[in-house]
Tab-separated table of C-alpha atoms in Angstrom:
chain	number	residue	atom	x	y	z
A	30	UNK	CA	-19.229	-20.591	-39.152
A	31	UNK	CA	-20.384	-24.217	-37.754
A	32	UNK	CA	-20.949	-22.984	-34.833
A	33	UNK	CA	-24.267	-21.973	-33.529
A	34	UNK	CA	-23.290	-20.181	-30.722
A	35	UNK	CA	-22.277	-16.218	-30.738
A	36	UNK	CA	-20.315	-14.595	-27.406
A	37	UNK	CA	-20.175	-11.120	-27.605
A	38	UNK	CA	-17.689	-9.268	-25.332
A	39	UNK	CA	-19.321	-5.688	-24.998
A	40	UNK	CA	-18.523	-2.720	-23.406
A	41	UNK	CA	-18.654	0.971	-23.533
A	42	UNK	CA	-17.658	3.997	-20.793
A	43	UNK	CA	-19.880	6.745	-21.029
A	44	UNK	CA	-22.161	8.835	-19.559
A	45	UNK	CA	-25.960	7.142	-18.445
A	46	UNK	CA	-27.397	9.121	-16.044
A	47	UNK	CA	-30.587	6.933	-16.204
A	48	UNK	CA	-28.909	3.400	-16.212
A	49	UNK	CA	-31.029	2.470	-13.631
A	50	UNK	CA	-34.499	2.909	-15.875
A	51	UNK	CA	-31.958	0.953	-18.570
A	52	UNK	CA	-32.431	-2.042	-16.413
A	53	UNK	CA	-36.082	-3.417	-17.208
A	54	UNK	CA	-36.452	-2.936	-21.323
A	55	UNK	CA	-32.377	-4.499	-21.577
A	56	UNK	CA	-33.515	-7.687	-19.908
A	57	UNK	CA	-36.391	-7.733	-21.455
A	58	UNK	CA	-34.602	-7.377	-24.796
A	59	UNK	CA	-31.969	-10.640	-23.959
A	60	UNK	CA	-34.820	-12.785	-22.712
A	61	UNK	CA	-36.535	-12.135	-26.167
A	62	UNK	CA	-34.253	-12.850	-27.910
A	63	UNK	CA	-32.339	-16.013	-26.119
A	64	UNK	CA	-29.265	-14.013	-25.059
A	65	UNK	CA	-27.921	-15.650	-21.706
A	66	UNK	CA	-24.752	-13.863	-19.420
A	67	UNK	CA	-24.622	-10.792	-17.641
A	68	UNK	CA	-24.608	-7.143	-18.209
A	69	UNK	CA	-23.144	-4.566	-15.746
A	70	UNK	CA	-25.001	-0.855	-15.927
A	71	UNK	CA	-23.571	1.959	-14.204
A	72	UNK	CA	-23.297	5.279	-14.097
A	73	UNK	CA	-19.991	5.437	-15.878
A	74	UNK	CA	-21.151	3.052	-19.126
A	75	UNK	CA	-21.797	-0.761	-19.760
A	76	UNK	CA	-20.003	-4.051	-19.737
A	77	UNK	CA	-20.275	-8.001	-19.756
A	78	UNK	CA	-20.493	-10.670	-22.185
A	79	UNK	CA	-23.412	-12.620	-23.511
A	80	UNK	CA	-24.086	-15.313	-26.062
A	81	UNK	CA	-27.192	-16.305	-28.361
A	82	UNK	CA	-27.824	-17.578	-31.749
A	83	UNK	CA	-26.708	-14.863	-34.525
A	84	UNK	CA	-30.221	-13.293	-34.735
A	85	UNK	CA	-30.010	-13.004	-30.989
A	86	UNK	CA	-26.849	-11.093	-30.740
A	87	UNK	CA	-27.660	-9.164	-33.784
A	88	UNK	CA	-30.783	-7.572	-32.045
A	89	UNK	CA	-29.303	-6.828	-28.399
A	90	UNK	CA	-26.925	-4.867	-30.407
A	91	UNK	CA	-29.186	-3.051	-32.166
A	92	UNK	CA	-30.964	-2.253	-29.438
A	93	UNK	CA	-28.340	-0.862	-27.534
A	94	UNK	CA	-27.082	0.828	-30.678
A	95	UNK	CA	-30.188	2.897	-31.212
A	96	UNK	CA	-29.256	5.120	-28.151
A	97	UNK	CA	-27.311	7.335	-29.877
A	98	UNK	CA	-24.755	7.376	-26.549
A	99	UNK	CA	-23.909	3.732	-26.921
A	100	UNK	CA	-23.856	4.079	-31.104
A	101	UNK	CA	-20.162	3.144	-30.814
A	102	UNK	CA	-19.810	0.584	-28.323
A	103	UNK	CA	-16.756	-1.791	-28.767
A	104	UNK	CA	-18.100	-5.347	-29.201
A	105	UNK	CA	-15.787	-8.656	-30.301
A	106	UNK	CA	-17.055	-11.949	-31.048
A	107	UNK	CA	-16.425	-15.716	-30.451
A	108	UNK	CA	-18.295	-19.045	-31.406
A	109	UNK	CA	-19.404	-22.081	-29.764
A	110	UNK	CA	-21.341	-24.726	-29.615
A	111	UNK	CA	-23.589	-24.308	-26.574
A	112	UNK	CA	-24.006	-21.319	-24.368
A	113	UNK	CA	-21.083	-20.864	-22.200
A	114	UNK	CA	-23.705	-18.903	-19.744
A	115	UNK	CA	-26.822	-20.162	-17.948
A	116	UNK	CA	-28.996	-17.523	-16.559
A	117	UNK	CA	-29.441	-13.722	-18.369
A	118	UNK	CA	-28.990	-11.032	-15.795
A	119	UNK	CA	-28.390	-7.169	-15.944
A	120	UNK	CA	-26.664	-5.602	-12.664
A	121	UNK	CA	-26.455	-1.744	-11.746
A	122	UNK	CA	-23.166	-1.191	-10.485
A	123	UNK	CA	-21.312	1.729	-9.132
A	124	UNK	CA	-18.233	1.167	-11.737
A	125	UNK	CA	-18.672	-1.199	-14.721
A	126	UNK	CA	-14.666	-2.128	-13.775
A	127	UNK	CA	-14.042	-1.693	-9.981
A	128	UNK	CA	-10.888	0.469	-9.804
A	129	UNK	CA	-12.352	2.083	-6.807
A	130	UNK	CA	-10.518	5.379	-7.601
A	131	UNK	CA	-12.780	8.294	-7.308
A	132	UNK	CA	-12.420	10.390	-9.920
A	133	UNK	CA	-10.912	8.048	-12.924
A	134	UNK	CA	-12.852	8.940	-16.159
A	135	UNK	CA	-11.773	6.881	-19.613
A	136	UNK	CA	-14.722	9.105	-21.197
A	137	UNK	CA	-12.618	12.305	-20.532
A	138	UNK	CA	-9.171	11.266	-20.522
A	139	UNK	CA	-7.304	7.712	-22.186
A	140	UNK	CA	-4.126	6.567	-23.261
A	141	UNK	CA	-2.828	5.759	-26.676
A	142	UNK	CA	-4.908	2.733	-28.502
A	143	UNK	CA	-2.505	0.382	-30.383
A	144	UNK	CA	-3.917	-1.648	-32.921
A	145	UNK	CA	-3.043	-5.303	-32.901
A	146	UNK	CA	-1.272	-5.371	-35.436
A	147	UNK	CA	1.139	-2.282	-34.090
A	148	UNK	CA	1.195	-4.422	-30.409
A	149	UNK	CA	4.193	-6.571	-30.729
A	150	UNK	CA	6.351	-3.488	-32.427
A	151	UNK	CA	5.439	-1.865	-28.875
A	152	UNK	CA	6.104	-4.274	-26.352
A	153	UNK	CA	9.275	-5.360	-28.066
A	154	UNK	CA	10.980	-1.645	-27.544
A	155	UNK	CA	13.187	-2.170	-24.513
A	156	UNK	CA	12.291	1.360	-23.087
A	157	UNK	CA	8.310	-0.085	-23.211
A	158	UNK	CA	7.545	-1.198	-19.344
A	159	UNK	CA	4.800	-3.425	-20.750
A	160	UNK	CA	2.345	-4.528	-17.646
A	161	UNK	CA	-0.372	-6.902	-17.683
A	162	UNK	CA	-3.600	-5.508	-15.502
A	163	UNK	CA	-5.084	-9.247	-15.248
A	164	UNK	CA	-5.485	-11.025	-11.749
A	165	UNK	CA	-2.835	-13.184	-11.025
A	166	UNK	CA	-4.960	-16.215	-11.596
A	167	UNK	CA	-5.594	-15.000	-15.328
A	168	UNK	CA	-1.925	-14.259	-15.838
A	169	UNK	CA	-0.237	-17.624	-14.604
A	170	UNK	CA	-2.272	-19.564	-17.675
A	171	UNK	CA	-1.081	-16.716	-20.408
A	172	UNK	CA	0.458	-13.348	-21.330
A	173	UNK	CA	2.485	-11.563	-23.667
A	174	UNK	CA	6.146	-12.585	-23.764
A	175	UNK	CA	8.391	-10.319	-21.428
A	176	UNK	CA	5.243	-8.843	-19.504
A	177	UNK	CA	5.321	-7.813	-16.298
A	178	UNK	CA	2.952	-9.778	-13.309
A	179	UNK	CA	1.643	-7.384	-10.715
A	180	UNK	CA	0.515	-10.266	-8.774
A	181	UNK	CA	-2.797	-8.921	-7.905
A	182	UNK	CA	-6.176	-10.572	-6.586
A	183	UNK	CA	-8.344	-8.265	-7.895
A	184	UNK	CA	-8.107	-4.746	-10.185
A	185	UNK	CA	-8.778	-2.538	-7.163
A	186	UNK	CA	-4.919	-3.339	-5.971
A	187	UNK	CA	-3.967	-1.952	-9.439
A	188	UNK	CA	-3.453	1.668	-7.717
A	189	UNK	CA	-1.771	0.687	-5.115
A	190	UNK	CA	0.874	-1.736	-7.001
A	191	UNK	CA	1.731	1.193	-9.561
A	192	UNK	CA	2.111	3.579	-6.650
A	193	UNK	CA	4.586	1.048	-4.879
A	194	UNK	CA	6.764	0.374	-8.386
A	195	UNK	CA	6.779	2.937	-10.893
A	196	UNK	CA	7.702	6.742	-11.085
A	197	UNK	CA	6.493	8.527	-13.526
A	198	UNK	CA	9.841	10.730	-13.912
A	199	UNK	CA	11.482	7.204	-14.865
A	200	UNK	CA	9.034	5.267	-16.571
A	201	UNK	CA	8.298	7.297	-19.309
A	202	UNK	CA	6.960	4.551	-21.780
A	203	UNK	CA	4.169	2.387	-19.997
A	204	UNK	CA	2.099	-0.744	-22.144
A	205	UNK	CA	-0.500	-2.449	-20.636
A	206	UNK	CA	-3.289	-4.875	-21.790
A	207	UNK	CA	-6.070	-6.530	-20.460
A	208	UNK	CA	-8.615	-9.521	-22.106
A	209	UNK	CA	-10.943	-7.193	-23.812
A	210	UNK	CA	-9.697	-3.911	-23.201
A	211	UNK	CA	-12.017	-2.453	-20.887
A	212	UNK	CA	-10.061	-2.797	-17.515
A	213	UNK	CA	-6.736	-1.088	-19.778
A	214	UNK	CA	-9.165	1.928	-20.523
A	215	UNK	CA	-9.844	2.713	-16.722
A	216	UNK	CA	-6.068	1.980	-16.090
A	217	UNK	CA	-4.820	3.926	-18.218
A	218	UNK	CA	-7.122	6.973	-17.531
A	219	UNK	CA	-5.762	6.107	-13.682
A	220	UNK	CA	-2.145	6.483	-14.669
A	221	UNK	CA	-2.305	9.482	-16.731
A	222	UNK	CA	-3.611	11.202	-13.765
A	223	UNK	CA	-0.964	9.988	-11.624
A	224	UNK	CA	1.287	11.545	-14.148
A	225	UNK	CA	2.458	9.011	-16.091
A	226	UNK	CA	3.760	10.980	-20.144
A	227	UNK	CA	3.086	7.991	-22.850
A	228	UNK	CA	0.839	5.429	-21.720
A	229	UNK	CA	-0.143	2.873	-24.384
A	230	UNK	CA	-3.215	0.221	-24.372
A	231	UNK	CA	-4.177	-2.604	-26.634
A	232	UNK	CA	-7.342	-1.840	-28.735
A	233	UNK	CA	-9.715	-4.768	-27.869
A	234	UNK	CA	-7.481	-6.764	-25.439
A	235	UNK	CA	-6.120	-9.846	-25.827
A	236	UNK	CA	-9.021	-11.574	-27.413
A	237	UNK	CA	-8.415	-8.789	-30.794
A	238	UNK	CA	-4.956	-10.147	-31.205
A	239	UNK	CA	-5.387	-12.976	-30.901
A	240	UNK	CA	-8.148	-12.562	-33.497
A	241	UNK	CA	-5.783	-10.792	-35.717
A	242	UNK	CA	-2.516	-11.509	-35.702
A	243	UNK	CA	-1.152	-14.656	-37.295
A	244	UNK	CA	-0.170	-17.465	-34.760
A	245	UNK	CA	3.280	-17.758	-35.983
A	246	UNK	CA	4.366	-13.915	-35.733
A	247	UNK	CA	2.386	-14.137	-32.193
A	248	UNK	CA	4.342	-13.173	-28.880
A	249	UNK	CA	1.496	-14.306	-26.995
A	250	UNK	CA	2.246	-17.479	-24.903
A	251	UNK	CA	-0.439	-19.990	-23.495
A	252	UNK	CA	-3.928	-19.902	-23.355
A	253	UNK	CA	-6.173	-16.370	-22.675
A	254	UNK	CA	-8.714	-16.439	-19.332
A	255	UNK	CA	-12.779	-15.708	-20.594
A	256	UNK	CA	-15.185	-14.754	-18.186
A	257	UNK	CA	-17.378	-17.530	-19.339
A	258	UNK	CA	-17.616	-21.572	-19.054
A	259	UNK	CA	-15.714	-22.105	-21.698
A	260	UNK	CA	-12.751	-21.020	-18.994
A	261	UNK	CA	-9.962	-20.493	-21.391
A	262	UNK	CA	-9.384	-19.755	-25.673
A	263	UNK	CA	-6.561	-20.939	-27.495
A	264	UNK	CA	-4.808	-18.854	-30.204
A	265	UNK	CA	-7.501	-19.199	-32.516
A	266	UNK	CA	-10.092	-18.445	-30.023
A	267	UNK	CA	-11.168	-21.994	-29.839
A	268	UNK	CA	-12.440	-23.271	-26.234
A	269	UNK	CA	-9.211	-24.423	-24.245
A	270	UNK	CA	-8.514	-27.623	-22.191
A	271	UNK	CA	-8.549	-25.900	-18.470
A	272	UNK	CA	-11.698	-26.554	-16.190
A	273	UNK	CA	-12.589	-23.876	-13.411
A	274	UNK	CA	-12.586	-25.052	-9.675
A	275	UNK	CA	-16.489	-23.841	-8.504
A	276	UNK	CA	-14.920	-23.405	-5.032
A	277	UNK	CA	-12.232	-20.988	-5.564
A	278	UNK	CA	-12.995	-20.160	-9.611
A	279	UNK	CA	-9.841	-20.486	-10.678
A	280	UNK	CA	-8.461	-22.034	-13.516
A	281	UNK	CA	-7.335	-25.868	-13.256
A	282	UNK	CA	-5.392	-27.975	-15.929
A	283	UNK	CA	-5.209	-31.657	-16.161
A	284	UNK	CA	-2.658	-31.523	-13.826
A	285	UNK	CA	-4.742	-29.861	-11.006
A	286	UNK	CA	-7.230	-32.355	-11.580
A	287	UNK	CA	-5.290	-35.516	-11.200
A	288	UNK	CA	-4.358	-34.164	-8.040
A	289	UNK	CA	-5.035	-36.044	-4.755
A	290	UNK	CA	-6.513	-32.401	-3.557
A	291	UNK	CA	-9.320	-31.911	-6.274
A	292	UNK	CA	-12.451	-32.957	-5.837
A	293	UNK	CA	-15.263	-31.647	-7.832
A	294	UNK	CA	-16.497	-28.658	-7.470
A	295	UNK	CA	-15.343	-29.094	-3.448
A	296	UNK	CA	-11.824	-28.108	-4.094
A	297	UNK	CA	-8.683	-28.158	-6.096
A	298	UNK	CA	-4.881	-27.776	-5.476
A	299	UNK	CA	-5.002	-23.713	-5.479
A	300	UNK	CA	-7.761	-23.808	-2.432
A	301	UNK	CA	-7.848	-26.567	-0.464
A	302	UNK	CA	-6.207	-25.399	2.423
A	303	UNK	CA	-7.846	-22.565	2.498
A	304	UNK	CA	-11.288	-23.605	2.511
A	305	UNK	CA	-13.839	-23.499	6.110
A	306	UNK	CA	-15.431	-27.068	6.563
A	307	UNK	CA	-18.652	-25.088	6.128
A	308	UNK	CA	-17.286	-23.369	2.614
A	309	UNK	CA	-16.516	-27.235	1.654
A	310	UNK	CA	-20.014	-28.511	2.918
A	311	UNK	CA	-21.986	-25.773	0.827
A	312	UNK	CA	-19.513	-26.757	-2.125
A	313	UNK	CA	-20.246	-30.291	-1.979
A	314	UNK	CA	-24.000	-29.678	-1.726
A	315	UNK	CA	-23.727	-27.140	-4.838
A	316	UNK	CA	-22.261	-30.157	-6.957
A	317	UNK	CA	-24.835	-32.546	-6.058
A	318	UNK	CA	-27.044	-30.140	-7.620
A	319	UNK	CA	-24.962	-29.745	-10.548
A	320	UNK	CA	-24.937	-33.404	-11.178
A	321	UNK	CA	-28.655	-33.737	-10.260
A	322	UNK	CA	-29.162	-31.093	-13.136
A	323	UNK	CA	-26.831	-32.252	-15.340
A	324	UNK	CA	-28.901	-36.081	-14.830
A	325	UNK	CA	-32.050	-33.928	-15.887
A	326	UNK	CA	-30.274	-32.086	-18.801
A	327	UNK	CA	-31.409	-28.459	-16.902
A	328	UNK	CA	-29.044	-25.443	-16.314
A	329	UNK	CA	-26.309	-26.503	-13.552
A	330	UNK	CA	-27.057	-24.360	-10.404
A	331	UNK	CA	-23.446	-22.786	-10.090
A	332	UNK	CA	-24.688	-19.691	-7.873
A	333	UNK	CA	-23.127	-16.731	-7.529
A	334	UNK	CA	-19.402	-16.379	-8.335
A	335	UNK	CA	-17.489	-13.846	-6.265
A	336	UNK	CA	-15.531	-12.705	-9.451
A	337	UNK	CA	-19.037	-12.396	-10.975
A	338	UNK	CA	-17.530	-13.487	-14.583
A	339	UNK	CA	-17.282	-10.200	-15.798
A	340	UNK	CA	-13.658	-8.832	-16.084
A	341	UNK	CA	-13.099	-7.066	-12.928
């Protein structure tokens, strides 16, 4: 592989009762060993996705590995160039995915895992109801072909759109599928509950397809979100051509930015009206220091993003 540059999507529900004491010794771990992103800790398990040279990567997940509680954590990997992340954190959380149903346990309960390579057999059964669990912003770039939107801003309206659209008594085959699989696991523990018979996820999102199956027997169309800078993967998990608006986060395409309402890092043509003149003046001051950084070849100064770039 040419490139230098591992990102490892991680993430495992389960059981730490001491996360908190987890927090110290796992940063100290990815700052010895050049691994940059973030790490979510809760009570419930871990999540997030980091990059670092081979060696890097290789010990974090050794580390984590050797508690026997997170022996099988599900891990997939991509390669770049450069690290897509700037700054190494770990973050106690109260849920590694906010759902924000009390209650919802993937550990104890989970729908059926379909293998990649089982996926389009699945979603192409017209009794299926195949949804996709992304935020709207993630879907309108990419998603399986005949896939349901739920239109929502973040995964905590998940409940409530299910609740509003589907019954159980006549949806008896449910799909769903998410970019790494994590936010499908909590979803699907979420709908079983609610009573839901056969509910079916896709082992290792949308990034393990696309790692798998063969472009040309693929019924995935456009390019796949990452919580990372590398904004969006094609196909063959290369880094896409869409940029990310720092106001709003979302996705922009060539498009966006040869609009007359983009300017960089201030706004773009999803948030521009939307924006407070004091939102826009904080903006404008955050890209002067990205440019000011970028003139002294240090880590941009992004701050913090509201979707935290962890799937959520």
């Amino acid at each position: 592989m040419s490139d230098s540059i591992v990102v490892a999507a991680m993430y495992k529900f389960v059981t730490l009762t001491d996360y908190q004491e987890l927090r110290e010794p796992l940063l100290a771990v990815m700052k010895a060993n050049d691994v940059k992103g973030t790490l979510l800790l809760a009570e419930e398990g871990i999540n997030g996705t980091v990059s670092a040279p081979r060696e890097g990567i290789d010990a974090l997940l050794a580390w984590l590995k050797a508690d026997p509680r997170l022996a099988g954590l599900d891990h997939k990997e991509s390669y770049c160039e450069a690290h897509p992340f700037y700054r190494t954190k770990v973050k106690l959380k109260r849920e590694i995915v906010t759902l924000g149903v009390p209650g919802v346990d993937p550990s104890r309960q989970v729908g059926t895992y379909v293998d990649p390579e089982r996926w389009n057999d699945v979603i192409s059964d017209p009794e299926v109801l195949v949804i996709d669990t992304r935020n709207d912003y993630e879907v309108e770039i990419g998603s399986f072909e005949g896939a349901v939107d739920p239109r929502t801003k973040s995964f905590r309206e998940f409940p409530e759109y299910v609740k509003a659209h589907y019954d159980p008594s006549r949806h008896k085959k449910v799909a769903m599928f998410c970019t790494g699989g994590i936010r499908c696991e909590k979803a699907s523990s979420f709908m079983l509950d609610a009573g839901f018979e056969k509910v079916y996820h896709l082992k290792g999102g949308i990034l393990n397809y696309l790692e798998k199956v063969p472009e040309e027997q693929s019924l995935w169309r456009g390019d796949c979100f990452v919580f990372d800078n590398r904004v969006t993967v094609r196909h063959d998990l290369s880094e896409g051509e869409y940029d990310q608006c720092h106001a709003c986060r979302r996705p922009i395409s060539e498009a966006d930015r040869a609009s007359e309402k983009y300017e960089p890092g201030v706004s773009c043509p999803h948030c521009w009206d939307s924006l407070s003149e004091k939102t826009r003046a904080r903006a404008a001051e955050r890209q002067r220091q990205i440019e000011l950084a970028r003139a002294r070849r240090e880590p941009h100064p992004i701050g913090r993003d509201p979707r935290e770039l962890v799937e959520s």
